[in-house]
CSV table of C-alpha atoms and ligand atoms in Angstrom, one decimal:
chain,number,residue,atom,x,y,z
A,1,UNK,CA,-29.7,-1.5,70.9
A,2,UNK,CA,-31.7,-0.9,74.3
A,3,UNK,CA,-30.1,-2.7,77.2
A,4,UNK,CA,-31.4,-3.7,80.4
A,5,UNK,CA,-30.3,-0.8,82.3
A,6,UNK,CA,-32.9,1.4,80.3
A,7,UNK,CA,-35.9,-0.8,81.8
A,8,UNK,CA,-37.6,1.8,83.9
A,9,UNK,CA,-39.3,-0.7,86.3
A,10,UNK,CA,-38.4,-4.2,87.0
A,11,UNK,CA,-40.0,-4.6,90.3
A,12,UNK,CA,-42.3,-7.9,90.3
A,13,UNK,CA,-41.7,-8.0,86.3
A,14,UNK,CA,-41.6,-11.5,84.7
A,15,UNK,CA,-38.5,-11.4,82.6
A,16,UNK,CA,-37.8,-14.2,79.9
A,17,UNK,CA,-34.1,-14.2,79.5
A,18,UNK,CA,-32.6,-16.1,76.6
A,19,UNK,CA,-29.2,-17.4,77.6
A,20,UNK,CA,-26.9,-19.8,75.7
A,21,UNK,CA,-26.2,-22.6,78.2
A,22,UNK,CA,-25.4,-25.0,75.3
A,23,UNK,CA,-22.3,-26.1,77.1
A,24,UNK,CA,-20.4,-29.4,76.9
A,25,UNK,CA,-21.6,-32.2,79.3
A,26,UNK,CA,-19.8,-35.3,80.0
A,27,UNK,CA,-21.0,-38.1,82.2
A,28,UNK,CA,-24.0,-35.9,83.3
A,29,UNK,CA,-21.5,-33.0,84.2
A,30,UNK,CA,-20.7,-29.8,82.7
A,31,UNK,CA,-17.3,-29.7,81.3
A,32,UNK,CA,-17.0,-25.8,80.7
A,33,UNK,CA,-18.9,-23.3,82.2
A,34,UNK,CA,-17.8,-20.2,80.6
A,35,UNK,CA,-21.0,-19.4,78.9
A,36,UNK,CA,-22.9,-19.9,82.2
A,37,UNK,CA,-20.7,-17.7,84.1
A,38,UNK,CA,-21.0,-15.0,81.3
A,39,UNK,CA,-24.9,-14.7,82.1
A,40,UNK,CA,-24.5,-14.1,85.9
A,41,UNK,CA,-23.9,-10.1,85.6
A,42,UNK,CA,-27.3,-9.9,83.6
A,43,UNK,CA,-29.2,-12.4,85.8
A,44,UNK,CA,-28.1,-10.6,89.1
A,45,UNK,CA,-28.8,-7.2,87.6
A,46,UNK,CA,-32.3,-8.2,86.9
A,47,UNK,CA,-32.8,-10.0,90.3
A,48,UNK,CA,-31.6,-7.2,92.2
A,49,UNK,CA,-34.0,-4.7,90.7
A,50,UNK,CA,-36.8,-7.3,91.7
A,51,UNK,CA,-37.5,-9.1,88.6
A,52,UNK,CA,-38.4,-12.8,88.6
A,53,UNK,CA,-36.3,-14.4,85.8
A,54,UNK,CA,-37.3,-17.3,83.3
A,55,UNK,CA,-34.2,-18.7,81.7
A,56,UNK,CA,-34.6,-19.8,78.2
A,57,UNK,CA,-31.6,-21.9,76.4
A,58,UNK,CA,-31.3,-24.6,74.1
A,59,UNK,CA,-29.0,-27.8,74.6
A,60,UNK,CA,-27.6,-29.9,71.8
A,61,UNK,CA,-28.7,-30.1,68.5
A,62,UNK,CA,-32.1,-31.8,68.5
A,63,UNK,CA,-33.6,-31.0,71.8
A,64,UNK,CA,-33.4,-34.5,73.2
A,65,UNK,CA,-31.0,-33.5,76.2
A,66,UNK,CA,-32.2,-33.1,79.7
A,67,UNK,CA,-31.2,-29.7,81.0
A,68,UNK,CA,-30.6,-31.4,84.4
A,69,UNK,CA,-27.0,-31.0,84.7
A,70,UNK,CA,-27.0,-27.5,83.5
A,71,UNK,CA,-29.6,-26.5,86.1
A,72,UNK,CA,-27.8,-28.5,88.9
A,73,UNK,CA,-24.4,-26.7,87.8
A,74,UNK,CA,-26.2,-23.3,87.5
A,75,UNK,CA,-27.6,-23.2,90.9
A,76,UNK,CA,-24.5,-24.7,92.5
A,77,UNK,CA,-22.2,-22.2,91.2
A,78,UNK,CA,-24.1,-19.1,91.1
A,79,UNK,CA,-25.7,-19.4,94.6
A,80,UNK,CA,-28.8,-17.7,93.2
A,81,UNK,CA,-31.8,-18.6,95.3
A,82,UNK,CA,-34.5,-21.0,93.6
A,83,UNK,CA,-37.3,-18.9,94.2
A,84,UNK,CA,-35.7,-15.9,91.9
A,85,UNK,CA,-34.8,-17.8,88.7
A,86,UNK,CA,-36.6,-20.8,86.9
A,87,UNK,CA,-35.7,-22.7,83.8
A,88,UNK,CA,-37.9,-23.2,80.8
A,89,UNK,CA,-37.4,-26.6,79.1
A,90,UNK,CA,-34.7,-27.2,76.5
A,91,UNK,CA,-36.2,-25.0,74.1
A,92,UNK,CA,-35.4,-27.1,71.0
A,93,UNK,CA,-37.6,-29.7,72.5
A,94,UNK,CA,-40.1,-27.9,70.8
A,95,UNK,CA,-40.3,-27.9,66.7
A,96,UNK,CA,-41.5,-24.3,66.7
A,97,UNK,CA,-38.3,-23.1,67.9
A,98,UNK,CA,-36.2,-24.1,64.9
A,99,UNK,CA,-39.2,-23.7,62.6
A,100,UNK,CA,-39.3,-20.2,64.1
A,101,UNK,CA,-42.8,-20.6,64.4
A,102,UNK,CA,-45.2,-17.4,65.3
A,103,UNK,CA,-47.7,-19.3,67.5
A,104,UNK,CA,-44.9,-20.9,69.6
A,105,UNK,CA,-43.4,-17.5,70.0
A,106,UNK,CA,-46.4,-16.1,71.0
A,107,UNK,CA,-47.0,-18.9,73.4
A,108,UNK,CA,-43.6,-18.1,74.9
A,109,UNK,CA,-44.6,-14.5,75.2
A,110,UNK,CA,-47.3,-15.1,77.6
A,111,UNK,CA,-44.8,-16.5,80.0
A,112,UNK,CA,-43.1,-12.9,80.7
A,113,UNK,CA,-43.6,-9.2,80.6
A,114,UNK,CA,-40.3,-8.5,79.2
A,115,UNK,CA,-37.9,-10.1,76.9
A,116,UNK,CA,-34.1,-9.9,77.3
A,117,UNK,CA,-31.4,-11.6,74.7
A,118,UNK,CA,-28.1,-12.3,76.6
A,119,UNK,CA,-27.4,-15.2,74.1
A,120,UNK,CA,-25.0,-13.7,71.6
A,121,UNK,CA,-23.6,-17.0,70.8
A,122,UNK,CA,-26.9,-18.2,69.8
A,123,UNK,CA,-27.9,-15.1,67.9
A,124,UNK,CA,-27.1,-16.1,64.3
A,125,UNK,CA,-29.8,-18.7,64.5
A,126,UNK,CA,-33.2,-17.4,63.1
A,127,UNK,CA,-35.2,-19.5,65.8
A,128,UNK,CA,-38.3,-18.4,67.5
A,129,UNK,CA,-36.7,-17.6,70.9
A,130,UNK,CA,-34.1,-15.5,69.3
A,131,UNK,CA,-35.9,-13.6,66.4
A,132,UNK,CA,-39.7,-13.7,67.0
A,133,UNK,CA,-40.1,-13.5,70.6
A,134,UNK,CA,-38.9,-10.1,70.8
A,135,UNK,CA,-41.6,-9.1,68.5
A,136,UNK,CA,-44.3,-9.7,71.0
A,137,UNK,CA,-42.6,-8.3,74.3
A,138,UNK,CA,-40.8,-5.1,75.0
A,139,UNK,CA,-37.1,-6.4,74.3
A,140,UNK,CA,-33.7,-5.3,75.5
A,141,UNK,CA,-30.2,-6.6,75.2
A,142,UNK,CA,-28.4,-8.2,78.2
A,143,UNK,CA,-25.0,-7.0,79.5
A,144,UNK,CA,-23.0,-10.1,77.7
A,145,UNK,CA,-24.8,-9.4,74.5
A,146,UNK,CA,-23.8,-5.8,74.7
A,147,UNK,CA,-20.2,-6.4,75.6
A,148,UNK,CA,-19.9,-9.0,72.7
A,149,UNK,CA,-21.2,-6.3,70.2
A,150,UNK,CA,-19.1,-3.5,71.7
A,151,UNK,CA,-15.7,-5.7,71.9
A,152,UNK,CA,-16.2,-7.6,68.7
A,153,UNK,CA,-16.9,-4.1,66.8
A,154,UNK,CA,-13.4,-3.0,67.6
A,155,UNK,CA,-12.2,-5.4,64.8
A,156,UNK,CA,-14.0,-3.5,62.1
A,157,UNK,CA,-14.8,-0.1,63.6
A,158,UNK,CA,-11.7,2.0,63.4
A,159,UNK,CA,-9.4,-0.8,64.7
A,160,UNK,CA,-5.9,0.0,66.1
A,161,UNK,CA,-2.9,-0.8,63.8
A,162,UNK,CA,-0.8,-2.8,63.5
A,163,UNK,CA,-3.6,-5.3,63.4
A,164,UNK,CA,-2.9,-9.0,63.5
A,165,UNK,CA,-5.6,-11.4,62.8
A,166,UNK,CA,-4.9,-15.0,63.4
A,167,UNK,CA,-7.2,-17.6,62.1
A,168,UNK,CA,-7.3,-21.2,62.7
A,169,UNK,CA,-9.7,-24.2,63.1
A,170,UNK,CA,-11.4,-25.8,60.1
A,171,UNK,CA,-14.4,-25.2,57.6
A,172,UNK,CA,-12.4,-23.7,54.9
A,173,UNK,CA,-15.6,-22.4,53.1
A,174,UNK,CA,-17.1,-20.7,56.0
A,175,UNK,CA,-13.8,-18.8,56.7
A,176,UNK,CA,-13.4,-17.6,53.0
A,177,UNK,CA,-15.5,-14.2,53.6
A,178,UNK,CA,-13.9,-13.6,56.8
A,179,UNK,CA,-10.3,-13.9,55.4
A,180,UNK,CA,-11.3,-11.6,52.4
A,181,UNK,CA,-12.7,-8.8,54.9
A,182,UNK,CA,-9.8,-8.9,57.2
A,183,UNK,CA,-7.0,-9.1,54.5
A,184,UNK,CA,-8.7,-5.3,53.8
A,185,UNK,CA,-8.9,-4.5,57.6
A,186,UNK,CA,-5.8,-6.0,59.2
A,187,UNK,CA,-2.3,-5.5,58.4
A,188,UNK,CA,-1.4,-9.5,58.7
A,189,UNK,CA,-3.7,-12.4,58.4
A,190,UNK,CA,-1.8,-15.4,59.9
A,191,UNK,CA,-3.4,-18.8,58.9
A,192,UNK,CA,-3.1,-22.1,60.9
A,193,UNK,CA,-5.4,-25.2,61.8
A,194,UNK,CA,-6.9,-27.3,59.5
A,195,UNK,CA,-7.2,-24.4,57.1
A,196,UNK,CA,-3.6,-24.4,56.5
A,197,UNK,CA,-3.9,-27.9,54.8
A,198,UNK,CA,-6.4,-26.1,52.5
A,199,UNK,CA,-4.0,-23.2,51.4
A,200,UNK,CA,-1.1,-25.6,51.1
A,201,UNK,CA,-3.1,-28.0,48.9
A,202,UNK,CA,-4.3,-25.3,46.4
A,203,UNK,CA,-0.7,-24.0,46.6
A,204,UNK,CA,0.3,-27.3,45.1
A,205,UNK,CA,2.0,-28.8,48.0
A,206,UNK,CA,1.9,-32.5,49.1
A,207,UNK,CA,-0.1,-32.6,52.5
A,208,UNK,CA,-0.3,-36.2,53.0
A,209,UNK,CA,-3.2,-37.6,54.9
A,210,UNK,CA,-4.4,-34.2,56.5
A,211,UNK,CA,-8.1,-33.4,56.2
A,212,UNK,CA,-9.1,-31.0,53.6
A,213,UNK,CA,-12.1,-29.3,51.8
A,214,UNK,CA,-12.3,-31.2,48.6
A,215,UNK,CA,-14.2,-28.3,46.9
A,216,UNK,CA,-12.3,-26.0,44.4
A,217,UNK,CA,-12.5,-22.4,45.9
A,218,UNK,CA,-11.2,-19.5,43.5
A,219,UNK,CA,-8.8,-18.2,46.1
A,220,UNK,CA,-5.8,-17.0,44.1
A,221,UNK,CA,-6.7,-13.3,44.9
A,222,UNK,CA,-6.3,-14.3,48.5
A,223,UNK,CA,-3.0,-16.5,48.1
A,224,UNK,CA,-1.3,-13.5,46.3
A,225,UNK,CA,-2.1,-11.0,48.9
A,226,UNK,CA,0.9,-9.8,51.0
A,227,UNK,CA,-0.8,-9.5,54.0
A,228,UNK,CA,-1.4,-13.4,54.3
A,229,UNK,CA,0.9,-15.2,56.3
A,230,UNK,CA,1.4,-18.9,56.1
A,231,UNK,CA,3.5,-21.0,58.5
A,232,UNK,CA,6.8,-21.7,56.9
A,233,UNK,CA,7.3,-25.3,58.9
A,234,UNK,CA,4.7,-27.7,60.7
A,235,UNK,CA,4.7,-30.6,63.0
A,236,UNK,CA,3.5,-33.8,61.4
A,237,UNK,CA,2.5,-37.1,62.7
A,238,UNK,CA,4.6,-39.7,60.9
A,239,UNK,CA,3.4,-43.0,62.2
A,240,UNK,CA,4.1,-43.0,65.7
A,241,UNK,CA,6.4,-39.9,65.3
A,242,UNK,CA,5.9,-36.2,65.6
A,243,UNK,CA,8.3,-34.5,63.3
A,244,UNK,CA,9.1,-30.7,62.6
A,245,UNK,CA,9.4,-30.2,58.8
A,246,UNK,CA,9.4,-27.5,56.2
A,247,UNK,CA,5.9,-27.2,54.4
A,248,UNK,CA,7.4,-28.5,51.3
A,249,UNK,CA,8.9,-31.7,52.8
A,250,UNK,CA,5.4,-33.4,54.0
A,251,UNK,CA,5.2,-36.9,52.8
A,252,UNK,CA,2.1,-39.0,51.5
A,253,UNK,CA,1.6,-40.9,54.8
A,254,UNK,CA,2.0,-38.0,57.2
A,255,UNK,CA,-0.8,-35.6,58.8
A,256,UNK,CA,-0.3,-32.0,59.6
A,257,UNK,CA,-0.9,-31.8,63.4
A,258,UNK,CA,0.4,-28.2,64.2
A,259,UNK,CA,2.4,-25.3,63.1
A,260,UNK,CA,6.1,-25.6,63.6
A,261,UNK,CA,9.0,-24.0,65.9
A,262,UNK,CA,10.1,-21.5,63.1
A,263,UNK,CA,6.3,-20.3,62.6
A,264,UNK,CA,5.6,-20.0,66.1
A,265,UNK,CA,8.9,-17.7,66.3
A,266,UNK,CA,8.0,-15.6,63.3
A,267,UNK,CA,4.3,-15.2,64.6
A,268,UNK,CA,5.9,-14.2,68.1
A,269,UNK,CA,7.7,-11.3,66.3
A,270,UNK,CA,4.3,-10.2,64.7
A,271,UNK,CA,2.7,-10.2,68.1
A,272,UNK,CA,5.4,-8.1,69.6
A,273,UNK,CA,4.6,-5.3,67.1
A,274,UNK,CA,0.7,-5.6,67.2
A,275,UNK,CA,-1.5,-3.3,68.8
A,276,UNK,CA,-4.7,-5.2,68.1
A,277,UNK,CA,-4.9,-8.9,67.8
A,278,UNK,CA,-8.1,-10.8,66.8
A,279,UNK,CA,-7.8,-14.5,67.1
A,280,UNK,CA,-10.3,-17.4,66.1
A,281,UNK,CA,-9.6,-21.0,66.0
A,282,UNK,CA,-6.7,-23.3,67.3
A,283,UNK,CA,-3.4,-23.6,65.3
A,284,UNK,CA,-3.3,-27.2,65.4
A,285,UNK,CA,-5.1,-30.5,65.7
A,286,UNK,CA,-5.4,-30.1,69.7
A,287,UNK,CA,-7.6,-33.0,70.2
A,288,UNK,CA,-5.0,-35.1,68.5
A,289,UNK,CA,-1.8,-34.0,70.1
A,290,UNK,CA,-1.3,-30.7,68.3
A,291,UNK,CA,-2.3,-28.1,70.9
A,292,UNK,CA,1.5,-26.9,71.6
A,293,UNK,CA,1.5,-23.8,69.3
A,294,UNK,CA,-1.8,-22.7,70.4
A,295,UNK,CA,-0.8,-22.8,74.2
A,296,UNK,CA,2.3,-21.1,73.4
A,297,UNK,CA,0.8,-18.2,71.3
A,298,UNK,CA,-2.1,-17.9,73.8
A,299,UNK,CA,0.5,-17.1,76.4
A,300,UNK,CA,2.5,-14.6,74.2
A,301,UNK,CA,-0.8,-12.8,73.2
A,302,UNK,CA,-1.9,-12.8,76.8
A,303,UNK,CA,1.5,-10.9,78.0
A,304,UNK,CA,1.6,-8.8,74.9
A,305,UNK,CA,0.6,-5.1,75.2
A,306,UNK,CA,-1.8,-5.5,72.5
A,307,UNK,CA,-5.4,-5.3,72.8
A,308,UNK,CA,-6.7,-8.9,72.3
A,309,UNK,CA,-9.9,-10.3,71.2
A,310,UNK,CA,-10.3,-13.9,71.1
A,311,UNK,CA,-13.2,-16.3,70.1
A,312,UNK,CA,-14.4,-19.4,68.6
A,313,UNK,CA,-15.5,-22.5,70.5
A,314,UNK,CA,-12.3,-24.6,70.6
A,315,UNK,CA,-9.9,-21.6,71.4
A,316,UNK,CA,-12.2,-20.7,74.0
A,317,UNK,CA,-12.5,-24.2,75.6
A,318,UNK,CA,-8.6,-24.2,75.6
A,319,UNK,CA,-8.4,-20.8,77.4
A,320,UNK,CA,-10.9,-22.1,79.8
A,321,UNK,CA,-8.9,-25.1,80.5
A,322,UNK,CA,-5.8,-23.0,81.1
A,323,UNK,CA,-7.7,-20.7,83.3
A,324,UNK,CA,-6.8,-17.7,81.1
A,325,UNK,CA,-10.2,-16.0,80.7
A,326,UNK,CA,-9.3,-12.7,82.3
A,327,UNK,CA,-5.9,-12.5,80.5
A,328,UNK,CA,-7.2,-11.2,77.5
A,329,UNK,CA,-9.2,-8.0,76.7
A,330,UNK,CA,-12.2,-9.9,75.5
A,331,UNK,CA,-13.2,-13.5,75.0
A,332,UNK,CA,-16.2,-14.4,73.1
A,333,UNK,CA,-18.7,-16.8,74.1
A,334,UNK,CA,-19.4,-17.4,70.4
A,335,UNK,CA,-18.4,-19.8,67.9
A,336,UNK,CA,-20.3,-19.6,64.7
A,337,UNK,CA,-22.1,-16.3,65.9
A,338,UNK,CA,-18.7,-15.0,66.5
A,339,UNK,CA,-17.4,-15.4,62.9
A,340,UNK,CA,-20.7,-14.3,61.4
A,341,UNK,CA,-20.7,-11.1,63.6
A,342,UNK,CA,-17.1,-10.3,62.4
A,343,UNK,CA,-18.3,-10.7,58.7
A,344,UNK,CA,-21.5,-8.9,58.9
A,345,UNK,CA,-21.4,-6.5,61.8
A,346,UNK,CA,-24.7,-7.7,63.1
A,347,UNK,CA,-26.7,-11.0,63.7
A,348,UNK,CA,-30.1,-11.9,63.3
A,349,UNK,CA,-30.9,-11.9,67.1
A,350,UNK,CA,-29.4,-8.5,67.2
A,351,UNK,CA,-31.6,-6.9,64.4
A,352,UNK,CA,-34.4,-8.3,66.3
A,353,UNK,CA,-34.0,-5.9,69.3
A,354,UNK,CA,-34.3,-2.9,67.2
B,401,3PG,C1,-23.1,-22.8,69.9
B,401,3PG,O1,-22.9,-23.5,70.3
B,401,3PG,O2,-22.5,-22.1,68.8
B,401,3PG,C2,-24.4,-22.1,69.9
B,401,3PG,O3,-25.3,-22.7,71.1
B,401,3PG,C3,-25.4,-22.6,68.6
B,401,3PG,O4,-25.7,-23.8,68.7
B,401,3PG,P1,-26.1,-24.6,67.3
B,401,3PG,O5,-24.9,-24.6,66.4
B,401,3PG,O6,-26.6,-26.0,67.5
B,401,3PG,O7,-27.2,-23.7,66.9
């Protein structure tokens, strides 16, 4: 992958920089700007070398959202002068973007001399500004994209051992390939979050009202793997109460909220011995009062000697809220893109830069 440091002459050049400023907005304000800040090294590098930068981003699913709050926030925190950087409209407003339309990509290409992709977290999408625009202009990787590839590759390219993979969140079906791959590469795969309910259900436990993926997946191979570690206790919501229980004591009217005290202790022991920790997805239903274990484990990982690589939209939002971004070896800006990269070792947007 060529990166922006290899561009010979940037003076006076118009750079089309694909970023991913798809950030949460509440009451017209940016709630979390981790992704925005992650693009600053690339933008500052390009400006310093004399380029004019046009930022291209999507916001939201269907292109109807205005970029105004993002633009306002960007100029307020970056201190970048308005005559150096401009914003293209929310790129999903144009149907050609998601349709990956050639003429839309060609039209975009007329607006610049060079294309740079610094949108790792959107690089799993085969959209025009990600995979086709680079066909029409000299193309390079931005510094964040490069850092993501380098850091996340450490999980599958000669990883350090003992290697602990912590996996939480939901969407069981999308995580099966990931679990299978890391049961081979890692020494322990610890499963929490909504995924835990899926595992317990398949194992024949009562999981009460916990949300599960109703499909039947053939995962007996995974369940019998000795490297797979499931929590031994959980915190459930039972009416108004939160109760710590063994996994075989969950009742019909209860919902699993978080992993329990004993499981946190067990995981803490594994963390202590690990040299590499890869973590994706919260361990509990954090939006519903189940954030405790994730917070405790985040602190333990931050204070451990292990190299730590973390990712996933919800986990990163918690890290950002706790102001712990700098406490880990690497925090990925990606959600779906990170998962896909960890499974496939590349993404459509990365391949397009070859
Ligand atoms: C993300 O938020 O993960 C990326 O911006 C991709 O967004 P999408 O899931 O709407 O394609």
